[in-house]
Amino acid sequence: MAVTFKFVDRIDAAPTTRLNLNDGTSFRLLQDPDFSPPPMRRSVVQTMLRDGDYVSSTAYENRVVKARLLVSAATQDALATQLQLLHRELDRRANIIQFSTGETNPVFFRTFRSPEYALDMESPEPKAYVNLSIAAEPFALGVRHDIITSVTVTNNPAAGTNGMFFDVTGVLGDIPTPSFLNTGPLSGASRQTVIAVRRRGTPANHVFVRQAETFANLSSDTTLQANDPAMSGAGSNYIRTTFASAGLISRGDSQVVASSTIDSVGTYRIFLRLRKTVAADVINVQLRWGAALTIIGDKVATPSIAGPFFLDMGLIQMPPNGAPQSAGHDGRDLSLMNSQVNVYAERVSGTGSLDWDYMLIIPADQELAIANWTVAGTPAADTYMDGPNEALYTVMSTDTPFDANRRVDAATPPIPWVGSLPMLSPNQTNRLYMFWYNADTSDSGLAETRVCKVSYWPRFLYIRP
Amino acid sequence: MTLAVPLAVRLKTGRADRHVTRELRDISYRSAIPGGFASAQMTLDRPLSLDPEEIRQFGKVYIYDGRNGRTVWYGRLEDPGRGVTAEGQQWTLTATGAAAHVKDRTVPLIYVDTSWERWHRFGLSFMAGRDDLQYDNTVADEPRLILQCPRGVVAASGWQVGREYRHLRDFGQKLARVASSYNSGRTVTDWRVQYVTRDGAGGSEIAANGGFTTTGSGLTVVVVTNFANGRDLVEVKIVRQTSTETVANDDTWSRIGVGPGIVVRAMLFDKNGNEITTGYTADTVLASEVVADLLGRLLNKFDGANASIATTTFAIPHLAYPDGTTAEKVLSDLMGFESTFYWAAWEPRVTADKAFFEWRSWPTTVRYEATAADGFDSPGSAGELYDRVKVRWRDANGRVRFNTRTQTVAALADEGLPREALIDLGDEATTSAAADRVGDQFLLEHAAAPNAGSLTVRQPIFDATSGRKVEPWEIQPGHLIRVRDVLPRVDGLNATSRDAVTIFRLVGTDYRASDNSCTLELDSRPRQITSVVAKTQRDFEYRRRR
């Protein structure tokens, strides 16, 4: 089968050809193009204080696609016309080259303006040899893969399925790729959304939620309560601190990661779901962990609302004592035990109690983003987290970003967000954690759901099997 | 071209809010103590023919750690530059950290004023009355105000002479406390020493009213208790009450300011911007109270309500800026009184778009553990050792005076080499106690040779405070760092404070994404041109009239 090597208008299974560089008539590939993987740029530390160099960071550089073509025509004038067509494509600020060996799936290279090439005319015959060197982005991209067309995520970690998470498996490609997420419509209300990913090891081994009713060593004024449907979980599903002792003391503790599993090692961002019986009470919460609880987190003030609400307690790392990833040169990851974290609380003023529902332990060592979706009026628009473009926007719910209309909702204001959007790793289960709450941090409801969709463009270093 | 490290950069203006990470050529940022986030530079590959809405003067810049969403730098854009180089069309953006806000406003400010230079004879004084400043004959050698009705004057009821202090009104501040002591040439009840407090709307009262007494008496008034909130002018006077007297001798006088002199305190704001109308029980002010006042009065871009302000202990006897000042200068002066404290402004943590502010003391426990493997330079200098200092100051009457403070420095004593520095507190009046304090704080900081060094970090180091390894871009100044493979002192591992060899104060960080390296400035600024120029500029401004 003939090799496909042509300029196209977009990355798609059936794109429009702009210029076919191997049509067998005007343009013919004389040999397979050079798609050598892109070079790697390394930040290397050299010092006389140790043997060897230390590589502190790496990044791929752009690649150069090289190809040798024979351009031929009936006349010299016709040859000039064909070369002009080639010049126009090479001179475009950005272009796309589609490539396939004929026995592989197509891949696409996003190229940069590269009008310089070696031209060898074969006068008086109307033909020329052309050696192309086209600058391109490092990776070849595959056709968009809509890997999840619909998954319902519930804003309740105790939900039967997809309670604050969902898995993405079967990702194609050679290297991690940015995700393209449709996180559903806003349902007419502003939402702050936290989304993170764990894409190494076996993410399911990480227990990302600890229900407060499982907390141990409760203080004397902290007790298990009967079931409250406003709280997550079945049976007795929350604990209450009445502040008989109002000072900053430990109210309970919990293991934050599963013991004896290497998948627990990492950095996490902790969120607590809490509720106050008196909104105006001034209550502060703090985490402490490590040997003798010597690592003391920030003292976080609860908002002046009753809730339930989420409280961002910051980052912890397990293990917290700087132990290495593996022992010596063994190569096997060390796991851990005794990842206890104590929750402290104080009531500075007021008379009410503090209810604890659960603790979220969200992975924060790969990608984590927090977006503040603001609704303008009541738009019927879906929210999109566009990883390749690092942009958040809304598209009318009657459309998709890829259909004939593709209409962005211009009434949605700019969406402020922090962090990085999730990447997806091939040959790996990617667990996306997602939850949301109102702009004032109050919970929008345990039963609230969002229908999400996940797409991506696989990345390859050369070709796609 | 993208960055090699997982940083994300966001630009936000009133019109646009955009992540520009993918368009960055490089980024570097700096943090320092005092101040917090200091500066950042980045280069964007953008066509010059566009006017991006996310690039505007004073637009906000956020740099995040993409792994966990934490803010590693925050500030606002200064003049965005653009140009064409051999590498194409580029926008060069320079941003200053939130700390730049402390220079935004220059205002006159009074906190505690003991100077007689701002007391002027008021218009109701009778022509024959005398008001003179004289030095007493005590060791303190302080000026006192003498108010007298001279011999031969026929003083009817209401006869008065005195001075007024109106700078609070001129500066838009309010009166909180006035305190002094007095004695008189005779003991008589028909002659009174009074404070009269007034506001600009005609309100007034006699806040204090003491009879002439040769044994002396205190005269202290505070807001709410003795005069109404809102008074911004005070008069100190002697007044004839009731009958008429023809003064027969020279004894009809009172000396104001016996003992500690006269003290005027202005009303403070709390960090939330609310007036503090109670608690003015001292003739001094604490640095922590001044910090809170600055937050509530001037620094509205800092999150005053959620600021962290550690309480200080030194009672500042005089703090006044009648010729104008910035919050930066005030904070710098406060650190002169409390050398173990610093201030810093970081990213918004609670209130959107309002930087978190802290005034805190240097920690005494080590936070970071690092090695010298990636580069270490500590030239050291004995030139920073001093065993004495002379402090030049002006007293309440404007007279230039010098206080000398001393300490024992073993390295100097061993060689019999005295070294003396000079500190000039400027032309603003202050007190002997304040001059002593500044001198003592200076000597404290110059008792051991500082290590004006730098450490390069290009790999993760351990952070004991958070219990995790942190990347070079996460390291923050304002903490102690131990450099492991530097020659240790005997108790270096157990030291809880700086020992100038193994353990250092981390006073600055300079991170560059292109090679993922962070240069840490240890103890004091390394001898770089930029640091020397900055210090010279600060010294010049310090010596100008405050």
mmCIF file of N, CA and C in Angstrom, chain A residues 131-214:
data_model
loop_
_atom_site.group_PDB
_atom_site.id
_atom_site.type_symbol
_atom_site.label_atom_id
_atom_site.label_comp_id
_atom_site.label_asym_id
_atom_site.label_seq_id
_atom_site.Cartn_x
_atom_site.Cartn_y
_atom_site.Cartn_z
ATOM 1 N N ASN A 131 14.586 18.266 -1.155
ATOM 2 C CA ASN A 131 14.881 17.717 0.184
ATOM 3 C C ASN A 131 14.223 18.642 1.218
ATOM 4 N N LEU A 132 13.163 18.152 1.794
ATOM 5 C CA LEU A 132 12.416 18.945 2.769
ATOM 6 C C LEU A 132 12.985 18.767 4.178
ATOM 7 N N SER A 133 13.006 19.856 4.951
ATOM 8 C CA SER A 133 13.316 19.824 6.388
ATOM 9 C C SER A 133 12.273 20.707 7.059
ATOM 10 N N ILE A 134 11.277 20.068 7.596
ATOM 11 C CA ILE A 134 10.116 20.797 8.128
ATOM 12 C C ILE A 134 10.127 20.718 9.641
ATOM 13 N N ALA A 135 10.167 21.893 10.292
ATOM 14 C CA ALA A 135 10.108 21.936 11.751
ATOM 15 C C ALA A 135 8.705 21.571 12.222
ATOM 16 N N ALA A 136 8.634 20.785 13.252
ATOM 17 C CA ALA A 136 7.333 20.329 13.730
ATOM 18 C C ALA A 136 7.363 20.152 15.245
ATOM 19 N N GLU A 137 6.180 20.102 15.794
ATOM 20 C CA GLU A 137 6.078 19.818 17.237
ATOM 21 C C GLU A 137 6.659 18.435 17.512
ATOM 22 N N PRO A 138 7.049 18.205 18.769
ATOM 23 C CA PRO A 138 7.775 16.960 19.038
ATOM 24 C C PRO A 138 6.984 15.690 18.709
ATOM 25 N N PHE A 139 5.682 15.729 18.959
ATOM 26 C CA PHE A 139 4.940 14.476 18.935
ATOM 27 C C PHE A 139 4.034 14.373 17.723
ATOM 28 N N ALA A 140 3.905 13.138 17.234
ATOM 29 C CA ALA A 140 2.875 12.855 16.249
ATOM 30 C C ALA A 140 1.570 12.630 17.000
ATOM 31 N N LEU A 141 0.504 13.151 16.456
ATOM 32 C CA LEU A 141 -0.794 13.033 17.115
ATOM 33 C C LEU A 141 -1.692 12.085 16.352
ATOM 34 N N GLY A 142 -2.418 11.271 17.111
ATOM 35 C CA GLY A 142 -3.407 10.412 16.483
ATOM 36 C C GLY A 142 -4.740 11.118 16.401
ATOM 37 N N VAL A 143 -5.662 10.490 15.717
ATOM 38 C CA VAL A 143 -7.012 11.032 15.620
ATOM 39 C C VAL A 143 -7.634 11.095 17.005
ATOM 40 N N ARG A 144 -8.468 12.077 17.218
ATOM 41 C CA ARG A 144 -9.119 12.242 18.514
ATOM 42 C C ARG A 144 -9.820 10.944 18.927
ATOM 43 N N HIS A 145 -9.596 10.585 20.147
ATOM 44 C CA HIS A 145 -10.190 9.372 20.696
ATOM 45 C C HIS A 145 -11.172 9.778 21.790
ATOM 46 N N ASP A 146 -12.449 9.580 21.531
ATOM 47 C CA ASP A 146 -13.464 9.872 22.551
ATOM 48 C C ASP A 146 -13.559 8.665 23.467
ATOM 49 N N ILE A 147 -12.672 8.620 24.410
ATOM 50 C CA ILE A 147 -12.496 7.397 25.182
ATOM 51 C C ILE A 147 -13.617 7.146 26.179
ATOM 52 N N ILE A 148 -14.228 8.220 26.662
ATOM 53 C CA ILE A 148 -15.400 8.067 27.527
ATOM 54 C C ILE A 148 -16.480 8.981 26.975
ATOM 55 N N THR A 149 -17.553 8.387 26.519
ATOM 56 C CA THR A 149 -18.622 9.192 25.920
ATOM 57 C C THR A 149 -19.628 9.665 26.943
ATOM 58 N N SER A 150 -19.672 9.023 28.073
ATOM 59 C CA SER A 150 -20.584 9.467 29.123
ATOM 60 C C SER A 150 -20.265 8.723 30.408
ATOM 61 N N VAL A 151 -20.010 9.462 31.455
ATOM 62 C CA VAL A 151 -19.871 8.854 32.784
ATOM 63 C C VAL A 151 -20.496 9.826 33.780
ATOM 64 N N THR A 152 -21.314 9.315 34.638
ATOM 65 C CA THR A 152 -21.995 10.150 35.627
ATOM 66 C C THR A 152 -21.209 10.128 36.922
ATOM 67 N N VAL A 153 -20.721 11.282 37.303
ATOM 68 C CA VAL A 153 -19.942 11.409 38.530
ATOM 69 C C VAL A 153 -20.836 12.017 39.605
ATOM 70 N N THR A 154 -20.865 11.384 40.738
ATOM 71 C CA THR A 154 -21.694 11.864 41.846
ATOM 72 C C THR A 154 -20.813 12.591 42.847
ATOM 73 N N ASN A 155 -21.304 13.667 43.378
ATOM 74 C CA ASN A 155 -20.528 14.479 44.325
ATOM 75 C C ASN A 155 -20.619 13.910 45.733
ATOM 76 N N ASN A 156 -20.464 12.604 45.831
ATOM 77 C CA ASN A 156 -20.591 11.915 47.108
ATOM 78 C C ASN A 156 -19.638 10.729 47.061
ATOM 79 N N PRO A 157 -18.618 10.730 47.891
ATOM 80 C CA PRO A 157 -17.632 9.637 47.809
ATOM 81 C C PRO A 157 -18.194 8.289 48.181
ATOM 82 N N ALA A 158 -19.364 8.294 48.835
ATOM 83 C CA ALA A 158 -19.962 7.011 49.225
ATOM 84 C C ALA A 158 -20.934 6.498 48.183
ATOM 85 N N ALA A 159 -21.025 7.178 47.041
ATOM 86 C CA ALA A 159 -21.933 6.714 45.987
ATOM 87 C C ALA A 159 -21.479 5.351 45.487
ATOM 88 N N GLY A 160 -22.432 4.584 45.003
ATOM 89 C CA GLY A 160 -22.126 3.215 44.576
ATOM 90 C C GLY A 160 -21.100 3.154 43.470
ATOM 91 N N THR A 161 -21.255 4.004 42.473
ATOM 92 C CA THR A 161 -20.293 4.033 41.373
ATOM 93 C C THR A 161 -19.885 5.468 41.108
ATOM 94 N N ASN A 162 -18.630 5.620 40.743
ATOM 95 C CA ASN A 162 -18.116 6.934 40.352
ATOM 96 C C ASN A 162 -18.459 8.027 41.365
ATOM 97 N N GLY A 163 -18.259 7.678 42.613
ATOM 98 C CA GLY A 163 -18.427 8.684 43.655
ATOM 99 C C GLY A 163 -17.183 9.541 43.722
ATOM 100 N N MET A 164 -17.205 10.681 43.073
ATOM 101 C CA MET A 164 -16.103 11.641 43.040
ATOM 102 C C MET A 164 -14.892 11.138 42.266
ATOM 103 N N PHE A 165 -15.034 10.099 41.462
ATOM 104 C CA PHE A 165 -13.906 9.685 40.640
ATOM 105 C C PHE A 165 -14.424 8.865 39.458
ATOM 106 N N PHE A 166 -13.568 8.721 38.457
ATOM 107 C CA PHE A 166 -13.810 7.760 37.397
ATOM 108 C C PHE A 166 -12.474 7.406 36.771
ATOM 109 N N ASP A 167 -12.424 6.239 36.188
ATOM 110 C CA ASP A 167 -11.176 5.729 35.616
ATOM 111 C C ASP A 167 -11.198 5.847 34.096
ATOM 112 N N VAL A 168 -10.044 6.149 33.588
ATOM 113 C CA VAL A 168 -9.850 6.192 32.134
ATOM 114 C C VAL A 168 -8.781 5.167 31.811
ATOM 115 N N THR A 169 -9.161 4.158 31.070
ATOM 116 C CA THR A 169 -8.222 3.096 30.705
ATOM 117 C C THR A 169 -8.196 2.940 29.200
ATOM 118 N N GLY A 170 -7.167 2.248 28.740
ATOM 119 C CA GLY A 170 -7.070 2.014 27.303
ATOM 120 C C GLY A 170 -6.590 3.226 26.527
ATOM 121 N N VAL A 171 -5.844 4.097 27.187
ATOM 122 C CA VAL A 171 -5.320 5.284 26.500
ATOM 123 C C VAL A 171 -4.241 4.850 25.516
ATOM 124 N N LEU A 172 -4.335 5.344 24.313
ATOM 125 C CA LEU A 172 -3.367 5.007 23.279
ATOM 126 C C LEU A 172 -2.196 5.979 23.318
ATOM 127 N N GLY A 173 -1.126 5.570 22.650
ATOM 128 C CA GLY A 173 -0.013 6.502 22.510
ATOM 129 C C GLY A 173 1.258 5.990 23.140
ATOM 130 N N ASP A 174 2.304 6.779 22.981
ATOM 131 C CA ASP A 174 3.616 6.433 23.534
ATOM 132 C C ASP A 174 3.898 7.164 24.846
ATOM 133 N N ILE A 175 3.343 8.365 25.007
ATOM 134 C CA ILE A 175 3.670 9.210 26.161
ATOM 135 C C ILE A 175 2.392 9.869 26.665
ATOM 136 N N PRO A 176 2.408 10.418 27.863
ATOM 137 C CA PRO A 176 1.204 11.080 28.381
ATOM 138 C C PRO A 176 0.748 12.200 27.463
ATOM 139 N N THR A 177 -0.555 12.399 27.469
ATOM 140 C CA THR A 177 -1.164 13.388 26.596
ATOM 141 C C THR A 177 -2.172 14.220 27.373
ATOM 142 N N PRO A 178 -2.371 15.482 27.025
ATOM 143 C CA PRO A 178 -3.364 16.293 27.740
ATOM 144 C C PRO A 178 -4.769 15.758 27.512
ATOM 145 N N SER A 179 -5.579 15.828 28.527
ATOM 146 C CA SER A 179 -6.964 15.386 28.411
ATOM 147 C C SER A 179 -7.827 16.530 27.920
ATOM 148 N N PHE A 180 -8.966 16.159 27.340
ATOM 149 C CA PHE A 180 -9.970 17.132 26.903
ATOM 150 C C PHE A 180 -11.263 16.695 27.565
ATOM 151 N N LEU A 181 -11.705 17.463 28.538
ATOM 152 C CA LEU A 181 -12.807 17.038 29.384
ATOM 153 C C LEU A 181 -14.038 17.889 29.160
ATOM 154 N N ASN A 182 -15.168 17.210 29.042
ATOM 155 C CA ASN A 182 -16.462 17.873 29.124
ATOM 156 C C ASN A 182 -16.996 17.525 30.500
ATOM 157 N N THR A 183 -17.065 18.511 31.374
ATOM 158 C CA THR A 183 -17.498 18.239 32.741
ATOM 159 C C THR A 183 -18.943 18.634 32.956
ATOM 160 N N GLY A 184 -19.708 18.643 31.904
ATOM 161 C CA GLY A 184 -21.145 18.772 32.031
ATOM 162 C C GLY A 184 -21.626 20.202 32.185
ATOM 163 N N PRO A 185 -22.934 20.394 32.153
ATOM 164 C CA PRO A 185 -23.481 21.742 32.299
ATOM 165 C C PRO A 185 -23.422 22.193 33.751
ATOM 166 N N LEU A 186 -23.568 23.496 33.931
ATOM 167 C CA LEU A 186 -23.457 24.070 35.264
ATOM 168 C C LEU A 186 -24.754 24.007 36.035
ATOM 169 N N SER A 187 -25.799 23.540 35.428
ATOM 170 C CA SER A 187 -27.081 23.414 36.117
ATOM 171 C C SER A 187 -27.543 24.737 36.692
ATOM 172 N N GLY A 188 -27.191 25.826 36.063
ATOM 173 C CA GLY A 188 -27.702 27.116 36.483
ATOM 174 C C GLY A 188 -27.070 27.673 37.739
ATOM 175 N N ALA A 189 -25.978 27.128 38.195
ATOM 176 C CA ALA A 189 -25.359 27.663 39.414
ATOM 177 C C ALA A 189 -23.848 27.613 39.276
ATOM 178 N N SER A 190 -23.183 28.588 39.860
ATOM 179 C CA SER A 190 -21.723 28.614 39.821
ATOM 180 C C SER A 190 -21.162 27.485 40.668
ATOM 181 N N ARG A 191 -20.060 26.936 40.222
ATOM 182 C CA ARG A 191 -19.447 25.830 40.940
ATOM 183 C C ARG A 191 -17.930 25.983 40.910
ATOM 184 N N GLN A 192 -17.302 25.685 42.045
ATOM 185 C CA GLN A 192 -15.850 25.560 42.086
ATOM 186 C C GLN A 192 -15.540 24.075 41.992
ATOM 187 N N THR A 193 -14.755 23.701 41.011
ATOM 188 C CA THR A 193 -14.500 22.289 40.734
ATOM 189 C C THR A 193 -13.040 21.979 40.982
ATOM 190 N N VAL A 194 -12.791 20.898 41.694
ATOM 191 C CA VAL A 194 -11.444 20.384 41.903
ATOM 192 C C VAL A 194 -11.317 19.127 41.067
ATOM 193 N N ILE A 195 -10.266 19.061 40.264
ATOM 194 C CA ILE A 195 -10.035 17.876 39.455
ATOM 195 C C ILE A 195 -8.558 17.537 39.518
ATOM 196 N N ALA A 196 -8.266 16.265 39.775
ATOM 197 C CA ALA A 196 -6.886 15.802 39.903
ATOM 198 C C ALA A 196 -6.775 14.425 39.280
ATOM 199 N N VAL A 197 -5.552 13.984 39.090
ATOM 200 C CA VAL A 197 -5.353 12.691 38.446
ATOM 201 C C VAL A 197 -4.264 11.923 39.170
ATOM 202 N N ARG A 198 -4.439 10.638 39.266
ATOM 203 C CA ARG A 198 -3.365 9.726 39.673
ATOM 204 C C ARG A 198 -3.183 8.760 38.525
ATOM 205 N N ARG A 199 -2.061 8.798 37.887
ATOM 206 C CA ARG A 199 -1.840 7.994 36.677
ATOM 207 C C ARG A 199 -0.516 7.235 36.772
ATOM 208 N N ARG A 200 -0.317 6.632 37.921
ATOM 209 C CA ARG A 200 0.820 5.739 38.076
ATOM 210 C C ARG A 200 0.414 4.606 39.005
ATOM 211 N N GLY A 201 1.072 3.500 38.870
ATOM 212 C CA GLY A 201 0.784 2.361 39.729
ATOM 213 C C GLY A 201 -0.648 1.895 39.573
ATOM 214 N N THR A 202 -1.223 1.499 40.674
ATOM 215 C CA THR A 202 -2.614 1.039 40.714
ATOM 216 C C THR A 202 -3.414 2.048 41.529
ATOM 217 N N PRO A 203 -4.008 3.017 40.849
ATOM 218 C CA PRO A 203 -4.686 4.085 41.603
ATOM 219 C C PRO A 203 -5.754 3.570 42.547
ATOM 220 N N ALA A 204 -6.394 2.449 42.217
ATOM 221 C CA ALA A 204 -7.472 1.955 43.080
ATOM 222 C C ALA A 204 -6.961 1.586 44.464
ATOM 223 N N ASN A 205 -5.651 1.348 44.590
ATOM 224 C CA ASN A 205 -5.109 1.001 45.904
ATOM 225 C C ASN A 205 -5.050 2.188 46.846
ATOM 226 N N HIS A 206 -5.182 3.371 46.297
ATOM 227 C CA HIS A 206 -5.183 4.557 47.167
ATOM 228 C C HIS A 206 -6.610 4.828 47.624
ATOM 229 N N VAL A 207 -6.803 4.814 48.914
ATOM 230 C CA VAL A 207 -8.125 5.087 49.482
ATOM 231 C C VAL A 207 -8.241 6.593 49.635
ATOM 232 N N PHE A 208 -9.035 7.216 48.791
ATOM 233 C CA PHE A 208 -9.019 8.679 48.743
ATOM 234 C C PHE A 208 -10.025 9.332 49.685
ATOM 235 N N VAL A 209 -10.820 8.559 50.385
ATOM 236 C CA VAL A 209 -11.762 9.169 51.314
ATOM 237 C C VAL A 209 -11.737 8.391 52.616
ATOM 238 N N ARG A 210 -11.752 9.137 53.708
ATOM 239 C CA ARG A 210 -11.853 8.547 55.044
ATOM 240 C C ARG A 210 -13.078 9.155 55.708
ATOM 241 N N GLN A 211 -14.084 8.328 55.891
ATOM 242 C CA GLN A 211 -15.292 8.802 56.555
ATOM 243 C C GLN A 211 -14.975 9.118 58.018
ATOM 244 N N ALA A 212 -15.540 10.208 58.497
ATOM 245 C CA ALA A 212 -15.232 10.638 59.858
ATOM 246 C C ALA A 212 -15.685 9.618 60.891
ATOM 247 N N GLU A 213 -16.720 8.859 60.577
ATOM 248 C CA GLU A 213 -17.198 7.865 61.550
ATOM 249 C C GLU A 213 -16.171 6.756 61.771
ATOM 250 N N THR A 214 -15.132 6.723 60.923
ATOM 251 C CA THR A 214 -14.059 5.750 61.121
ATOM 252 C C THR A 214 -12.872 6.353 61.856
#
